Amino acid sequence: MSTAEQTLTPTTSPGAGLKIRNLTVTYQTDRGRFAALKDVSLDIRPRAITGFIGESGSGKTTLAMAAMNAIRAPGLITAGRIESEGVGDILKLKGENLRRIHGQHFGFVFQASSNSLNPLKRIGAQLLDLARSHGAKNPTALLHEAKQLAERMGMDGDRVLTSYQHELSGGMRQRVGIIFALLLRAKIVILDEPTTALDMLSQQAVLEIIRDIHKERGLTTIIITHDMGVVAEMADRVVVLYAGRVVEEGATADVLQRPMHPYTRGLIHAIPRITGDLSDAQPLAGSPPDLATIPEKGCVFRERCPVRMSICDTAEPQYQTAHQDGLVACHGVNAND
Ligand SMILES: Nc1ncnc2c1ncn2[C@@H]1O[C@H](COP(=O)(O)OP(=O)(O)O)[C@@H](O)[C@H]1O
Ligand SMILES: [Mg+2]
């Protein structure tokens, strides 16, 4: 595993981080308006790989979309501030300024991104469109890089560029999504479940390439996953989300060796040990959070918590410092020490 120290060593550019403050995002649904993120404050460190982890519905995609001010109706960012080097408060950007940073400051591939490919255009033509729409000085050179990336990811570069999306397998489309995310040499690259359609072998190969390019380009990388194994292998830092709250954050090695929040412990115990005894794994009790039934008061995790106390019913746990430079929000943390 690479360490935060390694990725923080300055090489060419200082990199770009994110300072997220008091971020709240709601979705209007037919059952009412619910907060999918509530008062999230978090620093994403420049030049680190940060993993967002949590069960489905915990708010990982919403946090990543909000970080680039890309939330669309029925979602709404109702509060917060997000600062990034050279960009200012991202939540204040609009129109052309916002469009420009989507691609140049942020490179991204979102879940089920094959849907955002144009079915009527070859991949190469779409890559050129993207390069031109951002005023790239040498779109052809970028296309050549894209071809090389495709080859590094185990595909036939010429074939990929001349294909339509329907001619590619799910795993190839996923890799093409990553190429789009890297095309404009953005400083911050967000990959939302980038390897879920891949078999184990291709997953390993693609993760390795993501790590290599992260280092080569001095990127700030956010990788969203529900797989603690991917976090263990890839991430310098990890952000654990539950029901729209960051419940724990810290250096990956610290969090994995000494998880403080009972939800983090549950996620870790739910995966077989790295050495691989399936019978070791204990599925997390209870079902993933449903925004409509999250209690308004107290701790959102208490119904599933093995160390619940009476204060958890009445008071929402506040962030406390943990792992030296991370945080945790749990009433039981001192009790568990
Ligand atoms: N377009 C939407 N409309 C209504 N609710 C949404 C929408 N997108 C996400 N949500 C809700 O927001 C919560 C967080 O979703 P999401 O960010 O997609 O979580 P994750 O990526 O961790 O699976 C979930 O409860 C989900 O149902
Ligand atoms: Mg998601």
Coordinates of C-alpha atoms and ligand atoms in Angstrom, one line a residue:
M1 CA 0.0 0.0 0.0
S2 CA 1.3 3.5 -0.8
T3 CA 1.4 5.9 2.1
A4 CA 0.1 9.4 2.4
E5 CA 3.7 10.6 2.8
Q6 CA 4.7 9.2 -0.5
T7 CA 1.9 10.8 -2.4
L8 CA 2.3 14.1 -0.6
T9 CA 5.9 14.5 -1.7
P10 CA 5.9 17.5 -4.0
T11 CA 7.1 16.7 -7.5
T12 CA 5.8 18.9 -10.3
S13 CA 2.7 20.8 -9.0
P14 CA 1.2 21.2 -5.6
G15 CA -2.0 19.5 -6.6
A16 CA -5.5 20.4 -5.6
G17 CA -7.5 19.4 -2.6
L18 CA -11.0 20.1 -1.5
K19 CA -12.2 21.7 1.7
I20 CA -15.8 20.7 2.2
R21 CA -17.7 22.6 4.9
N22 CA -21.2 22.1 6.3
L23 CA -22.5 20.5 3.1
T24 CA -26.2 19.5 3.0
V25 CA -27.9 18.0 0.0
T26 CA -31.6 17.1 -0.2
Y27 CA -33.6 15.1 -2.6
Q28 CA -37.3 15.7 -3.3
T29 CA -39.1 12.4 -3.4
D30 CA -42.8 11.4 -3.5
R31 CA -42.4 10.6 0.2
G32 CA -41.0 14.1 1.0
R33 CA -37.7 16.0 1.0
F34 CA -34.9 14.1 2.6
A35 CA -31.2 15.0 3.4
A36 CA -28.9 12.6 1.6
L37 CA -25.9 14.5 3.1
K38 CA -26.2 16.4 6.3
D39 CA -23.7 18.9 7.5
V40 CA -20.7 17.1 6.1
S41 CA -17.3 18.8 6.7
L42 CA -14.3 17.1 5.3
D43 CA -10.8 17.8 3.8
I44 CA -9.8 15.9 0.7
R45 CA -6.0 16.0 0.7
P46 CA -4.1 17.0 -2.5
R47 CA -2.2 14.2 -4.2
A48 CA -3.7 11.5 -2.0
I49 CA -6.0 8.7 -3.1
T50 CA -9.1 9.0 -0.9
G51 CA -11.6 6.1 -0.8
F52 CA -15.3 6.8 -0.1
I53 CA -16.9 3.7 1.4
G54 CA -20.3 2.8 2.7
E55 CA -23.2 0.6 1.8
S56 CA -25.5 1.4 -1.1
G57 CA -27.5 4.5 -0.3
S58 CA -25.0 5.9 2.2
G59 CA -24.4 9.1 0.1
K60 CA -21.1 8.3 -1.7
T61 CA -22.2 9.3 -5.2
T62 CA -24.1 12.4 -3.8
L63 CA -21.0 13.6 -2.0
A64 CA -18.8 13.2 -5.1
M65 CA -21.4 14.9 -7.3
A66 CA -21.8 17.7 -4.8
A67 CA -18.0 18.1 -4.5
M68 CA -18.0 19.2 -8.2
N69 CA -21.3 21.2 -7.9
A70 CA -23.0 18.7 -10.3
I71 CA -26.1 17.8 -8.3
R72 CA -29.2 17.9 -10.5
A73 CA -32.9 18.0 -9.7
P74 CA -34.6 16.4 -7.8
G75 CA -31.4 17.0 -5.7
L76 CA -30.5 20.3 -4.2
I77 CA -27.4 21.6 -2.4
T78 CA -29.1 23.5 0.4
A79 CA -26.0 24.5 2.4
G80 CA -22.2 24.4 2.3
R81 CA -19.0 25.7 0.9
I82 CA -16.4 23.8 -1.1
E83 CA -13.0 25.4 -1.7
S84 CA -10.4 24.1 -4.1
E85 CA -7.0 25.6 -5.1
G86 CA -7.3 28.0 -8.0
V87 CA -11.1 27.6 -8.2
G88 CA -12.5 29.3 -5.0
D89 CA -15.9 28.2 -3.8
I90 CA -17.0 25.6 -6.3
L91 CA -20.6 25.9 -5.1
K92 CA -20.6 29.6 -6.3
L93 CA -19.7 28.7 -9.9
K94 CA -22.3 28.7 -12.6
G95 CA -22.7 28.4 -16.4
E96 CA -19.5 28.4 -18.5
N97 CA -17.2 28.6 -15.4
L98 CA -18.8 25.5 -14.0
R99 CA -18.7 23.7 -17.3
R100 CA -15.0 24.5 -17.7
I101 CA -14.0 23.0 -14.3
H102 CA -16.0 19.8 -15.1
G103 CA -13.4 18.2 -17.2
Q104 CA -10.4 20.5 -16.6
H105 CA -10.3 20.7 -12.8
F106 CA -12.4 17.6 -12.2
G107 CA -12.1 14.5 -14.3
F108 CA -14.9 12.0 -13.5
V109 CA -16.6 8.8 -14.3
F110 CA -19.8 8.2 -12.6
Q111 CA -21.6 4.9 -12.0
A112 CA -23.4 3.4 -15.0
S113 CA -21.4 6.0 -17.1
S114 CA -21.9 4.0 -20.3
N115 CA -25.3 5.7 -20.4
S116 CA -23.6 9.1 -20.8
L117 CA -21.7 7.9 -23.9
N118 CA -23.4 8.9 -27.2
P119 CA -24.6 5.7 -28.9
L120 CA -24.4 7.3 -32.3
K121 CA -20.8 8.4 -32.3
R122 CA -17.6 6.4 -32.2
I123 CA -15.6 6.6 -29.0
G124 CA -12.7 8.5 -30.7
A125 CA -15.0 11.1 -32.1
Q126 CA -16.5 11.7 -28.6
L127 CA -13.1 12.0 -27.1
L128 CA -12.2 14.6 -29.7
D129 CA -15.5 16.5 -29.0
L130 CA -14.7 16.6 -25.3
A131 CA -11.1 17.9 -26.0
R132 CA -12.4 20.6 -28.4
S133 CA -15.3 21.6 -26.2
H134 CA -12.7 22.5 -23.5
G135 CA -10.5 24.3 -26.0
A136 CA -7.7 21.8 -26.0
K137 CA -4.7 23.1 -27.9
N138 CA -3.8 19.8 -29.5
P139 CA -6.9 17.4 -29.5
T140 CA -5.1 14.9 -31.7
A141 CA -2.3 14.5 -29.1
L142 CA -4.9 13.9 -26.4
L143 CA -6.5 11.3 -28.7
H144 CA -3.2 9.6 -29.0
E145 CA -2.8 9.5 -25.2
A146 CA -6.3 8.1 -24.9
K147 CA -5.2 5.3 -27.3
Q148 CA -2.2 4.6 -25.2
L149 CA -4.3 4.5 -22.0
A150 CA -6.6 2.0 -23.6
E151 CA -3.7 -0.2 -24.4
R152 CA -2.3 0.1 -20.9
M153 CA -5.7 -1.1 -19.7
G154 CA -5.4 -4.2 -21.9
M155 CA -7.5 -3.2 -24.8
D156 CA -6.8 -2.7 -28.5
G157 CA -6.5 1.1 -28.7
D158 CA -7.4 1.5 -32.4
R159 CA -10.4 -0.8 -32.0
V160 CA -11.7 1.1 -29.0
L161 CA -11.4 4.5 -30.7
T162 CA -13.2 3.3 -33.8
S163 CA -16.0 1.5 -31.9
Y164 CA -19.5 2.5 -30.9
Q165 CA -20.4 1.9 -27.3
H166 CA -22.7 -1.1 -28.2
E167 CA -19.7 -2.8 -29.7
L168 CA -17.9 -2.8 -26.3
S169 CA -18.4 -5.1 -23.4
G170 CA -19.4 -3.7 -20.0
G171 CA -15.9 -4.0 -18.7
M172 CA -14.5 -2.2 -21.8
R173 CA -17.1 0.6 -21.4
Q174 CA -16.0 1.0 -17.8
R175 CA -12.4 1.3 -18.8
V176 CA -13.4 3.8 -21.6
G177 CA -15.2 5.8 -18.8
I178 CA -11.8 6.1 -17.0
I179 CA -10.1 7.2 -20.2
F180 CA -12.7 10.1 -20.5
A181 CA -12.0 11.0 -16.8
L182 CA -8.3 11.3 -17.5
L183 CA -8.4 12.9 -21.0
L184 CA -8.2 16.6 -20.0
R185 CA -5.5 16.0 -17.4
A186 CA -7.7 17.3 -14.6
K187 CA -6.1 17.7 -11.1
I188 CA -8.9 16.0 -9.2
V189 CA -10.1 12.6 -10.6
I190 CA -13.3 11.1 -9.3
L191 CA -14.0 7.4 -10.0
D192 CA -17.4 6.1 -8.9
E193 CA -17.3 2.3 -8.6
P194 CA -14.9 2.1 -11.5
T195 CA -14.3 -1.6 -11.5
T196 CA -17.6 -3.2 -10.6
A197 CA -18.2 -4.6 -14.1
L198 CA -14.8 -6.2 -14.3
D199 CA -13.7 -9.7 -13.4
M200 CA -11.1 -10.0 -10.6
L201 CA -8.1 -10.1 -13.0
S202 CA -9.1 -7.0 -15.0
Q203 CA -10.1 -5.2 -11.8
Q204 CA -6.5 -5.7 -10.5
A205 CA -5.0 -4.5 -13.7
V206 CA -7.2 -1.4 -13.9
L207 CA -6.6 -0.5 -10.2
E208 CA -2.9 -0.8 -10.8
I209 CA -3.1 1.6 -13.8
I210 CA -5.2 4.1 -11.8
R211 CA -2.6 4.0 -9.1
D212 CA 0.3 4.5 -11.6
I213 CA -1.4 7.4 -13.4
H214 CA -2.3 8.9 -10.0
K215 CA 1.4 9.0 -9.2
E216 CA 2.6 10.0 -12.6
R217 CA 0.3 13.0 -12.8
G218 CA 0.4 14.0 -9.2
L219 CA -3.4 13.6 -9.1
T220 CA -5.9 14.0 -6.2
T221 CA -8.0 10.9 -6.7
I222 CA -11.3 9.9 -5.1
I223 CA -12.3 6.4 -5.6
I224 CA -15.8 5.4 -4.6
T225 CA -16.4 1.8 -3.7
H226 CA -18.5 -0.5 -1.4
D227 CA -15.5 -2.9 -1.3
M228 CA -13.2 -2.5 1.7
G229 CA -10.6 -4.6 -0.2
V230 CA -10.3 -1.9 -2.9
V231 CA -9.9 0.7 -0.2
A232 CA -7.2 -1.3 1.5
E233 CA -5.3 -1.8 -1.7
M234 CA -5.7 1.7 -3.2
A235 CA -6.5 4.4 -0.7
D236 CA -4.1 6.6 1.4
R237 CA -7.2 7.9 3.3
V238 CA -10.7 6.6 3.8
V239 CA -14.0 8.3 4.4
V240 CA -16.7 6.1 5.8
L241 CA -20.2 7.3 5.1
Y242 CA -23.5 6.2 6.7
A243 CA -26.9 7.7 6.0
G244 CA -25.4 10.9 4.6
R245 CA -23.0 11.4 7.5
V246 CA -19.2 11.0 7.5
V247 CA -18.9 8.7 10.5
E248 CA -15.2 8.1 10.4
E249 CA -12.2 9.4 8.4
G250 CA -8.5 8.9 8.6
A251 CA -5.4 7.3 7.1
T252 CA -6.4 3.9 5.6
A253 CA -3.8 2.0 7.6
D254 CA -5.1 3.5 10.9
V255 CA -8.8 3.1 10.1
L256 CA -8.4 -0.5 9.0
Q257 CA -6.1 -1.5 11.9
R258 CA -8.1 0.3 14.5
P259 CA -11.6 1.2 13.3
M260 CA -13.3 3.4 15.9
H261 CA -16.9 3.6 14.6
P262 CA -19.0 0.4 15.0
Y263 CA -20.2 0.8 11.4
T264 CA -16.6 0.8 10.2
R265 CA -15.9 -2.3 12.2
G266 CA -19.0 -3.9 10.7
L267 CA -17.8 -3.1 7.2
I268 CA -14.4 -4.6 7.9
H269 CA -15.7 -7.7 9.5
A270 CA -18.2 -8.2 6.6
I271 CA -15.3 -9.0 4.2
P272 CA -13.3 -12.2 4.4
R273 CA -9.8 -11.7 5.8
I274 CA -7.2 -10.8 3.2
T275 CA -5.8 -14.3 3.7
G276 CA -9.2 -15.5 2.6
D277 CA -11.3 -17.6 4.9
L278 CA -14.9 -17.0 3.8
S279 CA -16.2 -18.4 7.1
D280 CA -14.6 -15.5 8.9
A281 CA -16.8 -12.9 7.2
Q282 CA -19.8 -11.7 9.2
P283 CA -22.5 -9.9 7.3
L284 CA -23.5 -6.5 8.8
A285 CA -26.7 -6.8 10.8
G286 CA -29.8 -4.9 9.7
S287 CA -30.5 -3.2 6.4
P288 CA -28.8 -0.2 4.7
P289 CA -30.3 3.2 5.6
D290 CA -33.5 4.4 4.1
L291 CA -33.7 8.2 4.2
A292 CA -37.4 8.1 4.9
T293 CA -36.9 6.2 8.1
I294 CA -33.7 7.7 9.5
P295 CA -34.4 9.1 12.9
E296 CA -34.3 12.9 13.1
K297 CA -32.8 13.0 16.5
G298 CA -29.8 11.1 17.9
C299 CA -27.4 8.8 16.1
V300 CA -28.5 7.6 12.6
F301 CA -26.7 4.2 13.1
R302 CA -28.2 3.3 16.5
E303 CA -30.8 0.8 15.3
R304 CA -28.0 -1.4 13.9
C305 CA -25.4 -0.6 16.5
P306 CA -24.0 -3.3 18.8
V307 CA -22.8 -0.8 21.4
R308 CA -25.8 1.5 21.6
M309 CA -26.2 3.6 24.7
S310 CA -29.1 5.8 25.9
I311 CA -27.5 9.0 24.8
C312 CA -27.6 7.7 21.2
D313 CA -31.4 8.1 21.2
T314 CA -31.2 11.8 21.9
A315 CA -28.0 13.4 20.8
E316 CA -26.3 13.3 17.4
P317 CA -22.7 12.4 17.9
Q318 CA -20.3 15.2 17.1
Y319 CA -17.0 14.8 15.3
Q320 CA -14.0 14.1 17.5
T321 CA -10.4 13.8 16.5
A322 CA -9.3 10.2 15.9
H323 CA -6.3 8.4 14.4
Q324 CA -4.2 11.6 15.0
D325 CA -5.3 13.4 11.9
G326 CA -8.8 11.9 11.3
L327 CA -12.2 12.0 12.9
V328 CA -15.0 9.9 14.2
A329 CA -18.6 10.6 15.2
C330 CA -19.7 8.1 17.8
H331 CA -20.8 8.5 21.5
G332 CA -19.2 5.2 22.3
V333 CA -15.7 5.9 21.1
N334 CA -14.3 6.8 24.6
A335 CA -16.1 3.9 26.1
N336 CA -14.6 1.6 23.5
D337 CA -11.0 2.7 24.0
Ligands
LIG1 N1 -32.1 11.3 -7.9 C1 -32.5 10.9 -6.7 N2 -33.8 11.1 -6.3 C2 -34.1 10.8 -5.0 N3 -33.3 10.2 -4.1 C3 -32.0 10.0 -4.5 C4 -31.5 10.3 -5.8 N4 -30.2 10.0 -5.9 C5 -29.9 9.5 -4.7 N5 -31.0 9.5 -3.8 C6 -31.0 9.1 -2.4 O1 -29.9 9.6 -1.7 C7 -29.3 8.7 -0.9 C8 -27.8 8.6 -1.2 O2 -27.7 8.0 -2.5 P1 -26.3 7.9 -3.2 O3 -25.5 9.1 -3.1 O4 -26.6 7.4 -4.6 O5 -25.6 6.7 -2.4 P2 -24.4 5.7 -2.7 O6 -23.7 6.2 -3.9 O7 -23.7 5.6 -1.4 O8 -25.1 4.4 -3.0 C9 -30.1 7.4 -1.1 O9 -31.0 7.2 -0.1 C10 -30.7 7.6 -2.4 O10 -32.0 6.9 -2.4
MG2 MG -23.3 5.4 -5.7

